[in-house]
Amino acid sequence: MGVKVAKFGGSSVADAIQLAKVKSIVESDPQRKYVVVSAPGKRFHEDNKITDLLYLCKTHLDHNIGHEQVFQVICDRFRAIVFNLGLNLDIEKEFEEIDRNIRAGASEDYIASRGEYLTAMITAAYMGFDFVDTKGLVTFDERGRFLDEETDKRLREELKKHDKAVIPGFYGSKPSGEIKTFSRGGSDITGSLVARAVDAETYENWTDVSGFLVADPRIVNDPRPIEKISYMELRELSYMGASVLHEDAIYPARASDIPINIRNTNEPEHLGTTIIAEVENHDADKVITGIAGSKDFLVIAIYKNMMSAEVGFIRRCLTILEDYSIPVEHLPSGIDTISIVLSRKKVNGKLDEIIEEMKRRLQPDSIDVYEDMSLIATVGRGMSKRQGVSATLFGALYKAGVNIRMIDQGSSEMNIIVGVKNDDFEKAIRAIYDAFEGTPEKK
Ligand code: ADP
Ligand code: ASP
Ligand code: MG
């Protein structure tokens, strides 16, 4: 009998009621032997995520404001969970140790990781599973770079010793023992690593939506769920901002051909979305697989006559960004133009310097900068080979009054990316959704 790894996200472990659902899901299938948990997320819209509060403790300390008040709010959330689950667990001892470490100057990563640590410990006690800490198993080098093979080896060796275990997501450690976290949402990565290490039959990712939806449900009302999607399509959508699954969570499962199944803790009967290598029998009427996007990019559009004839032009251009350690998100180009798309956050106040440097080193005819831009990707396998897709997309944006500032048809032939103003972001996504997914009359 194969093994399933079930990762439960923040909303699934937000309180005792949610944890009772988790237990019943795990117990309803004996194949679910390894459980990975996030830290408690929001219970209602205005609520706080535990991880955000832990980061807030650190911010307070950095500004010489006591962390006690925020720390008490965190402890109270966990106390309530332990009490409501009726557990006999000495959680106070854990709070004391964490508080001691915080006072002794613990790192931001250590503080942030304690949400997952405590949640895994509580969930293990509640389900009668072993608690297996990821400290010393999920490994990073001293510079904080993730060590994939070493992690796989250590997780494999350790998990062999446990028939059933609960494992905290989000963090691991460096050789010195210092705690290091993945980026936000990183428990998805831990789940994928655990799935690979136990040669799982399926990696289940339990969240608060019934699978991957064609568009973000916070923008589009009741979007269609996607039954099956390929790793490649999902990676495009995750990278572009569909935040259901951390973009780096795909690789470990994919490398071992483990299907990922996105499920809803609040609607466990729904089969959700299955992510596999190749989707056969693609539904012929469905032109697109999904739409995703993010805000806050900036585009530097460089124009120079005969640019394409100038040897090394693009290299020189990219070297400037490399000198500032700024990654390039997209790079659509024409004969005499090149548009460089950067994350505004990563440019971080260096824009004027970069533009000066470009003028000096590239001698362009003109440089235009578009700030406050959003990128929206419309993704679908074989989409670019179908007639009329671009016409439908651009027509819909035109009708909605959205001005397109940039177009990038990816070389993967799987997506069309448009750049629009931040203010038009939601409107543009709704227009694209309606054009491809709306009722026939609406189309
Ligand atoms: P978890 O805490 O379980 O890891 P996340 O908040 O990270 O959950 O991811 C689930 C959320 O992703 C959903 O509640 C939804 O608001 C958001 N989301 C964004 N894009 C999509 C999409 N295309 N399909 C489904 N959910 C989406
Ligand atoms: N708790 C972490 C976060 O909020 C990791 C996760 O939920 O996956 O980012
Ligand atoms: Mg998540």
Coordinates of C-alpha atoms and ligand atoms in Angstrom, one line a residue:
M1 CA 0.0 0.0 0.0
G2 CA 1.4 3.4 -1.0
V3 CA 2.0 6.2 1.3
K4 CA 0.4 9.7 1.1
V5 CA 1.9 12.9 2.5
A6 CA -0.7 15.4 3.6
K7 CA 0.4 19.0 4.1
F8 CA -2.1 21.3 5.9
G9 CA -1.8 25.0 5.4
G10 CA -2.4 27.9 7.8
S11 CA -6.2 28.0 7.6
S12 CA -6.4 24.2 8.1
V13 CA -4.6 24.5 11.5
A14 CA -6.0 27.9 12.5
D15 CA -7.8 26.6 15.6
A16 CA -9.0 23.4 17.4
I17 CA -12.1 23.1 15.1
Q18 CA -9.9 23.0 12.1
L19 CA -7.5 20.6 13.7
A20 CA -10.4 18.2 14.4
K21 CA -11.1 18.3 10.6
V22 CA -7.4 17.6 10.0
K23 CA -7.5 14.6 12.3
S24 CA -10.6 13.2 10.7
I25 CA -9.1 13.6 7.2
V26 CA -5.9 11.8 8.2
E27 CA -7.7 9.0 10.0
S28 CA -10.1 8.5 7.1
D29 CA -7.3 7.1 4.9
P30 CA -4.6 4.8 6.4
Q31 CA -2.3 5.7 3.6
R32 CA -2.0 9.2 5.1
K33 CA 1.0 8.5 7.3
Y34 CA 3.1 11.7 7.1
V35 CA 1.6 15.0 7.9
V36 CA 3.3 18.4 7.4
V37 CA 1.8 21.5 9.0
S38 CA 2.0 25.2 8.7
A39 CA 1.5 27.7 11.6
P40 CA -2.0 28.7 12.4
G41 CA -3.4 31.2 9.8
K42 CA -6.4 33.5 9.9
R43 CA -9.6 32.2 11.5
F44 CA -11.6 35.2 10.0
H45 CA -10.8 38.0 7.6
E46 CA -9.4 40.5 10.1
D47 CA -7.5 37.9 12.2
N48 CA -3.7 37.6 12.3
K49 CA -1.5 34.8 11.0
I50 CA 0.8 33.5 13.7
T51 CA 3.8 33.8 11.4
D52 CA 3.1 37.5 10.9
L53 CA 2.9 38.0 14.7
L54 CA 6.2 36.2 15.2
Y55 CA 7.8 38.5 12.7
L56 CA 6.2 41.4 14.5
C57 CA 7.9 40.2 17.8
K58 CA 11.2 40.6 16.0
T59 CA 10.3 44.0 14.6
H60 CA 9.4 45.2 18.1
L61 CA 12.7 43.9 19.5
D62 CA 14.7 45.6 16.7
H63 CA 13.0 48.9 17.6
N64 CA 13.7 48.4 21.3
I65 CA 10.0 48.0 22.1
G66 CA 9.2 44.9 24.2
H67 CA 8.0 41.8 22.4
E68 CA 6.0 40.6 25.4
Q69 CA 2.5 41.8 24.4
V70 CA 2.7 40.3 20.9
F71 CA 4.3 37.1 22.3
Q72 CA 1.4 36.7 24.8
V73 CA -1.2 36.9 21.9
I74 CA 0.7 34.1 20.2
C75 CA 0.9 32.0 23.3
D76 CA -2.8 32.5 24.0
R77 CA -3.7 31.2 20.5
F78 CA -1.7 28.0 21.1
R79 CA -3.0 27.7 24.7
A80 CA -6.6 27.8 23.4
I81 CA -5.8 25.1 20.9
V82 CA -4.2 22.8 23.4
F83 CA -7.1 23.4 25.9
N84 CA -9.9 22.9 23.3
L85 CA -8.3 19.7 22.0
G86 CA -8.1 18.5 25.6
L87 CA -4.4 17.7 25.4
N88 CA -2.1 16.9 28.2
L89 CA 0.9 18.7 26.8
D90 CA 3.4 20.9 28.7
I91 CA 3.2 23.8 26.2
E92 CA 4.2 26.3 28.9
K93 CA 7.7 24.8 29.0
E94 CA 8.0 25.4 25.2
F95 CA 6.8 29.0 25.5
E96 CA 9.4 29.6 28.3
E97 CA 12.2 28.2 26.2
I98 CA 11.2 30.2 23.1
D99 CA 10.9 33.4 25.2
R100 CA 14.4 32.7 26.7
N101 CA 15.9 32.3 23.3
I102 CA 14.2 35.5 22.0
R103 CA 15.6 37.4 25.0
A104 CA 19.0 36.0 24.3
G105 CA 18.9 37.5 20.8
A106 CA 17.5 34.6 18.6
S107 CA 17.5 35.2 14.9
E108 CA 14.4 36.3 12.9
D109 CA 14.3 32.9 11.2
Y110 CA 14.3 31.1 14.5
I111 CA 11.4 33.2 15.9
A112 CA 9.4 32.9 12.7
S113 CA 9.8 29.1 12.6
R114 CA 8.3 28.6 16.1
G115 CA 4.8 28.7 14.7
E116 CA 5.3 25.5 12.7
Y117 CA 7.3 23.9 15.5
L118 CA 4.6 24.3 18.1
T119 CA 1.8 23.4 15.6
A120 CA 3.6 20.2 14.7
M121 CA 4.1 19.3 18.3
I122 CA 0.5 19.9 19.2
T123 CA -0.8 18.0 16.1
A124 CA 1.4 15.0 16.8
A125 CA 0.1 14.8 20.3
Y126 CA -3.5 15.1 19.2
M127 CA -3.2 12.4 16.5
G128 CA -0.9 10.1 18.4
F129 CA 1.8 10.4 15.7
D130 CA 5.5 10.9 16.3
F131 CA 6.8 14.5 16.2
V132 CA 9.8 14.7 13.8
D133 CA 11.6 18.1 13.9
T134 CA 13.0 19.3 10.6
K135 CA 16.0 20.9 12.4
G136 CA 19.0 18.9 11.3
L137 CA 17.0 17.2 8.5
V138 CA 16.0 20.0 6.1
T139 CA 19.5 21.5 5.6
F140 CA 21.0 24.7 4.3
D141 CA 24.7 25.6 4.0
E142 CA 26.2 28.3 6.3
R143 CA 25.3 31.0 3.6
G144 CA 21.7 29.9 3.8
R145 CA 21.6 28.0 0.5
F146 CA 19.3 25.0 0.5
L147 CA 21.0 21.6 0.2
D148 CA 18.7 19.4 -1.8
E149 CA 20.5 16.1 -1.9
E150 CA 21.6 16.3 1.8
T151 CA 18.1 17.1 2.8
D152 CA 16.7 14.1 0.9
K153 CA 19.2 11.7 2.4
R154 CA 18.6 12.9 6.0
L155 CA 14.8 13.0 5.7
R156 CA 14.8 9.5 4.1
E157 CA 17.0 8.0 6.9
E158 CA 15.0 9.6 9.7
L159 CA 11.5 9.0 8.4
K160 CA 12.2 5.3 7.9
K161 CA 12.3 5.1 11.7
H162 CA 8.7 6.5 12.0
D163 CA 5.6 4.7 10.8
K164 CA 3.5 7.8 11.3
A165 CA 4.8 11.3 11.9
V166 CA 3.9 15.0 12.0
I167 CA 6.6 17.3 10.6
P168 CA 6.8 21.1 10.9
G169 CA 6.9 22.9 7.5
F170 CA 8.8 26.1 6.5
Y171 CA 12.2 25.6 8.2
G172 CA 15.3 23.6 8.6
S173 CA 18.8 24.4 9.8
K174 CA 22.4 25.2 8.9
P175 CA 25.3 23.0 9.9
S176 CA 25.9 25.2 12.9
G177 CA 22.3 24.3 14.1
E178 CA 21.0 27.8 13.4
I179 CA 17.4 27.7 12.1
K180 CA 16.8 28.8 8.5
T181 CA 13.4 29.3 6.9
F182 CA 12.3 29.1 3.3
S183 CA 10.5 32.1 1.9
R184 CA 6.9 32.8 2.9
G185 CA 4.5 29.9 2.1
G186 CA 7.5 27.5 2.3
S187 CA 5.7 24.7 4.2
D188 CA 4.5 23.6 0.7
I189 CA 8.2 23.0 -0.1
T190 CA 8.7 20.9 3.1
G191 CA 5.6 18.8 2.1
S192 CA 7.1 18.1 -1.3
L193 CA 10.5 17.2 0.2
V194 CA 8.9 14.8 2.6
A195 CA 6.8 13.3 -0.2
R196 CA 9.9 12.6 -2.2
A197 CA 11.8 11.2 0.8
V198 CA 9.1 8.6 1.6
D199 CA 8.5 7.8 -2.1
A200 CA 4.9 8.9 -1.6
E201 CA 2.2 7.8 -4.0
T202 CA 0.6 11.3 -3.7
Y203 CA 1.5 14.6 -2.2
E204 CA -1.8 16.1 -0.8
N205 CA -1.8 19.8 -0.2
W206 CA -4.8 20.7 2.0
T207 CA -5.9 24.3 1.9
D208 CA -9.0 26.4 2.0
V209 CA -10.0 26.2 -1.7
S210 CA -11.3 23.2 -3.6
G211 CA -8.3 23.0 -5.8
F212 CA -6.5 25.3 -8.2
L213 CA -9.0 27.6 -9.7
V214 CA -8.8 29.2 -13.2
A215 CA -8.3 32.6 -11.5
D216 CA -7.8 34.0 -8.0
P217 CA -11.2 33.7 -6.1
R218 CA -10.5 37.0 -4.4
I219 CA -10.7 38.7 -7.8
V220 CA -13.1 36.6 -9.9
N221 CA -16.4 35.5 -8.4
D222 CA -16.6 31.7 -8.2
P223 CA -14.0 30.7 -10.8
R224 CA -14.1 27.2 -12.3
P225 CA -11.9 24.6 -10.5
I226 CA -9.2 22.9 -12.6
E227 CA -9.4 19.2 -12.4
K228 CA -6.0 18.4 -13.9
I229 CA -3.0 20.5 -14.6
S230 CA 0.6 19.8 -15.7
Y231 CA 3.6 20.7 -13.5
M232 CA 4.7 23.1 -16.2
E233 CA 1.5 25.0 -16.4
L234 CA 1.2 25.2 -12.6
R235 CA 4.8 26.5 -12.3
E236 CA 3.9 29.3 -14.8
L237 CA 0.8 30.2 -12.8
S238 CA 2.6 29.9 -9.3
Y239 CA 5.5 32.0 -10.5
M240 CA 3.2 34.6 -11.9
G241 CA 1.3 35.0 -8.6
A242 CA -1.3 32.2 -8.1
S243 CA -0.3 31.8 -4.5
V244 CA -2.0 28.4 -3.8
L245 CA 1.3 26.5 -3.9
H246 CA 4.8 27.8 -3.4
E247 CA 6.5 27.8 -6.8
D248 CA 9.5 25.9 -5.4
A249 CA 7.2 23.1 -4.1
I250 CA 6.8 21.7 -7.5
Y251 CA 10.3 20.5 -8.3
P252 CA 10.9 17.8 -5.6
A253 CA 7.5 16.0 -6.3
R254 CA 8.0 16.4 -10.1
A255 CA 11.5 15.0 -10.0
S256 CA 10.1 11.8 -8.5
D257 CA 6.9 11.8 -10.6
I258 CA 4.7 12.2 -7.5
P259 CA 1.3 13.7 -8.3
I260 CA 0.3 16.7 -6.2
N261 CA -3.3 16.9 -5.2
I262 CA -4.7 20.2 -3.9
R263 CA -7.6 19.6 -1.6
N264 CA -10.0 21.6 0.7
T265 CA -10.0 20.9 4.4
N266 CA -13.4 22.4 4.6
E267 CA -14.8 20.3 1.8
P268 CA -12.8 17.0 1.9
E269 CA -15.1 15.1 -0.5
H270 CA -14.2 17.4 -3.3
L271 CA -11.4 15.8 -5.4
G272 CA -9.6 19.1 -6.0
T273 CA -6.9 19.5 -8.5
T274 CA -4.4 16.9 -9.5
I275 CA -1.0 18.1 -10.8
I276 CA 0.8 15.6 -13.1
A277 CA 3.5 15.5 -15.7
E278 CA 1.3 15.5 -18.8
V279 CA -2.4 16.1 -19.0
E280 CA -3.9 13.8 -21.7
N281 CA -7.3 14.4 -23.3
H282 CA -7.2 18.1 -22.5
D283 CA -10.7 19.3 -22.6
A284 CA -11.0 20.5 -26.2
D285 CA -13.4 23.4 -25.3
K286 CA -11.0 24.8 -22.7
V287 CA -8.6 27.1 -24.4
I288 CA -6.9 28.3 -21.3
T289 CA -5.8 26.6 -18.1
G290 CA -5.5 29.5 -15.8
I291 CA -4.9 33.2 -15.3
A292 CA -2.5 34.6 -12.7
G293 CA -0.7 37.9 -12.1
S294 CA 1.0 40.1 -9.6
K295 CA 1.3 43.8 -9.0
D296 CA 4.3 46.2 -8.5
F297 CA 6.7 45.7 -11.4
L298 CA 8.4 48.4 -13.3
V299 CA 9.4 48.3 -17.0
I300 CA 12.4 50.0 -18.5
A301 CA 11.8 50.4 -22.2
I302 CA 15.0 51.1 -24.1
Y303 CA 14.9 52.2 -27.7
K304 CA 18.0 52.4 -30.0
N305 CA 18.1 52.5 -33.7
M306 CA 19.8 49.3 -35.1
M307 CA 19.9 47.8 -31.6
S308 CA 19.8 44.3 -33.0
A309 CA 22.8 44.8 -35.1
E310 CA 24.9 46.0 -32.2
V311 CA 27.0 43.1 -30.9
G312 CA 26.7 42.6 -27.1
F313 CA 24.0 45.2 -26.5
I314 CA 21.7 43.0 -24.4
R315 CA 24.6 41.6 -22.5
R316 CA 25.8 45.1 -21.6
C317 CA 22.3 46.0 -20.6
L318 CA 22.0 42.9 -18.3
T319 CA 25.4 43.5 -16.8
I320 CA 24.2 46.8 -15.4
L321 CA 21.4 45.0 -13.6
E322 CA 23.8 42.2 -12.5
D323 CA 26.1 44.9 -11.0
Y324 CA 23.1 46.0 -8.8
S325 CA 22.1 42.4 -8.1
I326 CA 18.6 42.8 -9.5
P327 CA 17.0 39.8 -11.2
V328 CA 15.2 40.4 -14.5
E329 CA 11.7 39.0 -14.5
H330 CA 10.9 39.3 -18.2
L331 CA 12.7 40.6 -21.3
P332 CA 10.5 41.1 -24.3
S333 CA 12.3 42.6 -27.2
G334 CA 11.8 43.9 -30.8
I335 CA 14.2 45.0 -33.5
D336 CA 15.1 48.3 -32.0
T337 CA 13.6 48.0 -28.6
I338 CA 14.0 46.0 -25.4
S339 CA 11.7 46.1 -22.4
I340 CA 13.2 45.1 -19.1
V341 CA 10.7 44.0 -16.5
L342 CA 11.9 44.2 -12.9
S343 CA 10.2 43.8 -9.5
R344 CA 9.8 47.2 -8.0
K345 CA 10.7 45.9 -4.5
K346 CA 14.0 44.5 -5.7
V347 CA 14.9 47.8 -7.5
N348 CA 14.4 49.4 -4.1
G349 CA 15.2 53.1 -4.7
K350 CA 18.1 52.5 -7.1
L351 CA 16.1 53.3 -10.3
D352 CA 17.6 56.7 -11.0
E353 CA 21.1 55.3 -10.7
I354 CA 20.3 52.4 -13.0
I355 CA 18.9 54.7 -15.6
E356 CA 21.9 57.0 -15.5
E357 CA 24.2 54.0 -15.9
M358 CA 22.1 52.7 -18.8
K359 CA 22.3 56.1 -20.5
R360 CA 26.1 56.2 -20.0
R361 CA 26.9 52.6 -21.0
L362 CA 24.3 51.9 -23.7
Q363 CA 23.9 55.3 -25.4
P364 CA 20.2 54.7 -26.2
D365 CA 18.0 56.9 -28.3
S366 CA 15.4 56.9 -25.5
I367 CA 14.5 55.3 -22.3
D368 CA 11.0 55.2 -20.9
V369 CA 10.1 53.9 -17.4
Y370 CA 6.7 52.6 -16.6
E371 CA 6.2 52.3 -12.8
D372 CA 3.3 50.7 -11.0
M373 CA 2.8 48.0 -13.5
S374 CA 1.1 44.6 -13.1
L375 CA 1.8 41.5 -15.1
I376 CA -0.9 39.1 -16.0
A377 CA -0.2 35.7 -17.5
T378 CA -2.8 33.7 -19.3
V379 CA -1.6 30.1 -19.4
G380 CA -2.7 27.1 -21.4
R381 CA -0.9 24.2 -23.0
G382 CA -0.8 24.6 -26.8
M383 CA -2.6 27.9 -26.5
S384 CA -0.4 29.8 -28.9
K385 CA -1.2 27.2 -31.6
R386 CA -4.9 27.9 -31.5
Q387 CA -6.4 30.5 -33.7
G388 CA -7.9 33.6 -32.3
V389 CA -6.5 33.3 -28.7
S390 CA -4.6 36.6 -28.8
A391 CA -7.5 38.3 -30.6
T392 CA -9.9 37.2 -27.8
L393 CA -7.5 38.3 -25.1
F394 CA -6.6 41.6 -26.5
G395 CA -10.2 42.3 -27.6
A396 CA -11.4 41.6 -24.1
L397 CA -8.9 44.0 -22.6
Y398 CA -9.8 46.7 -25.2
K399 CA -13.5 46.3 -24.5
A400 CA -12.8 46.7 -20.7
G401 CA -10.9 49.9 -21.4
V402 CA -7.6 48.4 -20.2
N403 CA -4.5 49.9 -21.7
I404 CA -1.9 47.2 -22.5
R405 CA 1.6 48.6 -21.9
M406 CA 3.6 45.5 -22.7
I407 CA 3.1 42.1 -24.3
D408 CA 5.3 39.0 -23.9
Q409 CA 4.4 35.8 -25.6
G410 CA 6.7 33.4 -23.7
S411 CA 8.9 31.1 -25.6
S412 CA 7.3 28.1 -23.9
E413 CA 4.3 28.7 -26.2
M414 CA 2.2 28.2 -23.1
N415 CA 1.5 31.7 -22.0
I416 CA 0.8 35.3 -23.1
I417 CA 1.9 37.9 -20.5
V418 CA 0.5 41.4 -20.6
G419 CA 1.7 44.4 -18.6
V420 CA -1.1 46.8 -17.4
K421 CA -1.3 49.6 -14.8
N422 CA -1.7 48.4 -11.2
D423 CA -5.1 50.2 -11.1
D424 CA -6.3 48.0 -14.0
F425 CA -5.1 44.7 -12.5
E426 CA -8.4 43.3 -11.2
K427 CA -10.4 44.6 -14.1
A428 CA -8.1 43.0 -16.6
I429 CA -8.2 39.6 -14.9
R430 CA -12.0 39.7 -14.8
A431 CA -12.1 40.7 -18.5
I432 CA -9.8 37.8 -19.5
Y433 CA -11.7 35.3 -17.4
D434 CA -15.1 36.4 -18.8
A435 CA -13.7 36.2 -22.4
F436 CA -12.5 32.6 -22.1
E437 CA -14.7 31.2 -19.3
G438 CA -17.9 33.3 -19.4
T439 CA -21.2 32.0 -20.6
P440 CA -21.5 31.7 -24.4
E441 CA -23.8 34.7 -24.5
K442 CA -21.2 36.7 -22.6
K443 CA -18.4 35.6 -25.0
Ligands
ADP1 P1 -2.4 27.8 2.8 O1 -2.4 28.6 4.0 O2 -3.3 26.6 3.0 O3 -1.0 27.4 2.3 P2 -2.6 29.9 0.9 O4 -3.3 31.1 1.4 O5 -1.2 29.9 0.8 O6 -3.1 28.6 1.7 O7 -3.2 29.5 -0.6 C1 -4.6 29.4 -0.8 C2 -5.2 30.7 -1.3 O8 -4.7 31.0 -2.5 C3 -6.7 30.7 -1.5 O9 -7.4 30.9 -0.3 C4 -6.9 31.8 -2.5 O10 -7.3 33.0 -1.9 C5 -5.5 32.0 -3.1 N1 -5.5 31.8 -4.6 C6 -4.9 32.7 -5.4 N2 -5.0 32.3 -6.7 C7 -5.7 31.1 -6.7 C8 -6.2 30.2 -7.7 N3 -5.9 30.4 -9.0 N4 -6.9 29.1 -7.3 C9 -7.2 28.9 -6.0 N5 -6.8 29.8 -5.0 C10 -6.0 30.9 -5.3
ASP2 N1 3.8 30.0 8.1 C1 4.6 30.3 7.0 C2 4.1 31.6 6.3 O1 3.1 32.1 6.8 C3 4.9 29.2 6.0 C4 3.6 28.6 5.4 O2 2.5 28.9 5.8 O3 3.8 27.9 4.5 O4 4.6 32.0 5.3
MG3 MG 0.4 28.5 1.3

